[in-house]
Amino acid sequence: DLGSYFPPDTDLTRYFAETAGVLIEGGNLFIADADGYIRINVACPRATLVDGLSKIIDAVAVASASS
């Protein structure tokens, strides 16, 4: 749940694409009332997953420092 790091109206898909270069999907695409949640694909090589998760962590840290 990333809701405590971002305002409710944040387009998380766009934020992570522009800030981290990572493509995620917003939780609302799959379930109602999923603001603040993201969905990631883990069906990839481990190195790709580790790199992507590191980028997500860094992007959340940037958002946290900005608020």
PDB file of C-alpha atoms in Angstrom:
ATOM      1  CA  ASP A   1       0.000   0.000   0.000  1.00  0.00           C
ATOM      2  CA  LEU A   2       1.647   3.205  -1.205  1.00  0.00           C
ATOM      3  CA  GLY A   3      -1.225   5.388  -0.055  1.00  0.00           C
ATOM      4  CA  SER A   4       0.799   6.954   2.753  1.00  0.00           C
ATOM      5  CA  TYR A   5       3.490   8.102   0.276  1.00  0.00           C
ATOM      6  CA  PHE A   6       1.297   9.660  -2.429  1.00  0.00           C
ATOM      7  CA  PRO A   7      -1.788  11.877  -2.528  1.00  0.00           C
ATOM      8  CA  PRO A   8      -4.928   9.918  -3.505  1.00  0.00           C
ATOM      9  CA  ASP A   9      -5.141  11.558  -6.946  1.00  0.00           C
ATOM     10  CA  THR A  10      -1.579  10.595  -7.991  1.00  0.00           C
ATOM     11  CA  ASP A  11      -1.344   8.704 -11.263  1.00  0.00           C
ATOM     12  CA  LEU A  12       1.028   6.018  -9.976  1.00  0.00           C
ATOM     13  CA  THR A  13       1.461   4.433 -13.406  1.00  0.00           C
ATOM     14  CA  ARG A  14       2.687   7.729 -14.844  1.00  0.00           C
ATOM     15  CA  TYR A  15       4.764   8.605 -11.776  1.00  0.00           C
ATOM     16  CA  PHE A  16       6.742   5.358 -11.834  1.00  0.00           C
ATOM     17  CA  ALA A  17       7.185   5.475 -15.616  1.00  0.00           C
ATOM     18  CA  GLU A  18       8.518   9.033 -15.538  1.00  0.00           C
ATOM     19  CA  THR A  19      10.456   8.911 -12.263  1.00  0.00           C
ATOM     20  CA  ALA A  20      11.789   5.363 -12.219  1.00  0.00           C
ATOM     21  CA  GLY A  21      11.505   4.127 -15.794  1.00  0.00           C
ATOM     22  CA  VAL A  22       9.406   1.234 -14.495  1.00  0.00           C
ATOM     23  CA  LEU A  23       6.040   0.219 -15.906  1.00  0.00           C
ATOM     24  CA  ILE A  24       3.498  -0.786 -13.278  1.00  0.00           C
ATOM     25  CA  GLU A  25      -0.257  -1.010 -13.277  1.00  0.00           C
ATOM     26  CA  GLY A  26      -2.514   0.713 -10.805  1.00  0.00           C
ATOM     27  CA  GLY A  27      -4.418  -1.570  -8.475  1.00  0.00           C
ATOM     28  CA  ASN A  28      -7.769  -0.140  -9.609  1.00  0.00           C
ATOM     29  CA  LEU A  29      -7.300  -1.810 -12.960  1.00  0.00           C
ATOM     30  CA  PHE A  30      -7.898  -5.149 -11.235  1.00  0.00           C
ATOM     31  CA  ILE A  31     -10.027  -4.440  -8.164  1.00  0.00           C
ATOM     32  CA  ALA A  32     -12.274  -1.626  -6.977  1.00  0.00           C
ATOM     33  CA  ASP A  33     -11.075   0.719  -4.227  1.00  0.00           C
ATOM     34  CA  ALA A  34      -7.407  -0.130  -4.728  1.00  0.00           C
ATOM     35  CA  ASP A  35      -6.057   3.433  -4.692  1.00  0.00           C
ATOM     36  CA  GLY A  36      -2.455   3.454  -3.545  1.00  0.00           C
ATOM     37  CA  TYR A  37      -1.808  -0.110  -4.648  1.00  0.00           C
ATOM     38  CA  ILE A  38       0.263  -1.161  -7.643  1.00  0.00           C
ATOM     39  CA  ARG A  39       0.627  -4.363  -9.558  1.00  0.00           C
ATOM     40  CA  ILE A  40       3.949  -5.543 -10.932  1.00  0.00           C
ATOM     41  CA  ASN A  41       4.934  -8.422 -13.166  1.00  0.00           C
ATOM     42  CA  VAL A  42       7.408 -10.753 -11.495  1.00  0.00           C
ATOM     43  CA  ALA A  43       7.578 -13.187 -14.431  1.00  0.00           C
ATOM     44  CA  CYS A  44      11.030 -12.065 -15.528  1.00  0.00           C
ATOM     45  CA  PRO A  45      14.660 -12.882 -14.811  1.00  0.00           C
ATOM     46  CA  ARG A  46      15.678 -12.287 -11.189  1.00  0.00           C
ATOM     47  CA  ALA A  47      18.156  -9.551 -12.170  1.00  0.00           C
ATOM     48  CA  THR A  48      15.393  -7.644 -13.978  1.00  0.00           C
ATOM     49  CA  LEU A  49      13.093  -7.967 -10.979  1.00  0.00           C
ATOM     50  CA  VAL A  50      15.767  -6.802  -8.530  1.00  0.00           C
ATOM     51  CA  ASP A  51      16.605  -3.821 -10.755  1.00  0.00           C
ATOM     52  CA  GLY A  52      12.939  -2.855 -11.128  1.00  0.00           C
ATOM     53  CA  LEU A  53      12.216  -3.175  -7.408  1.00  0.00           C
ATOM     54  CA  SER A  54      15.268  -1.043  -6.606  1.00  0.00           C
ATOM     55  CA  LYS A  55      13.974   1.638  -8.965  1.00  0.00           C
ATOM     56  CA  ILE A  56      10.524   1.489  -7.339  1.00  0.00           C
ATOM     57  CA  ILE A  57      12.069   1.828  -3.872  1.00  0.00           C
ATOM     58  CA  ASP A  58      14.141   4.823  -5.010  1.00  0.00           C
ATOM     59  CA  ALA A  59      11.089   6.497  -6.589  1.00  0.00           C
ATOM     60  CA  VAL A  60       9.050   6.023  -3.398  1.00  0.00           C
ATOM     61  CA  ALA A  61      11.919   7.546  -1.402  1.00  0.00           C
ATOM     62  CA  VAL A  62      11.870  10.588  -3.720  1.00  0.00           C
ATOM     63  CA  ALA A  63       8.117  10.968  -3.207  1.00  0.00           C
ATOM     64  CA  SER A  64       8.488  10.541   0.540  1.00  0.00           C
ATOM     65  CA  ALA A  65      11.196  13.208   0.709  1.00  0.00           C
ATOM     66  CA  SER A  66       9.031  15.599  -1.314  1.00  0.00           C
ATOM     67  CA  SER A  67       6.057  15.426   1.023  1.00  0.00           C
TER      68      SER A  67
END
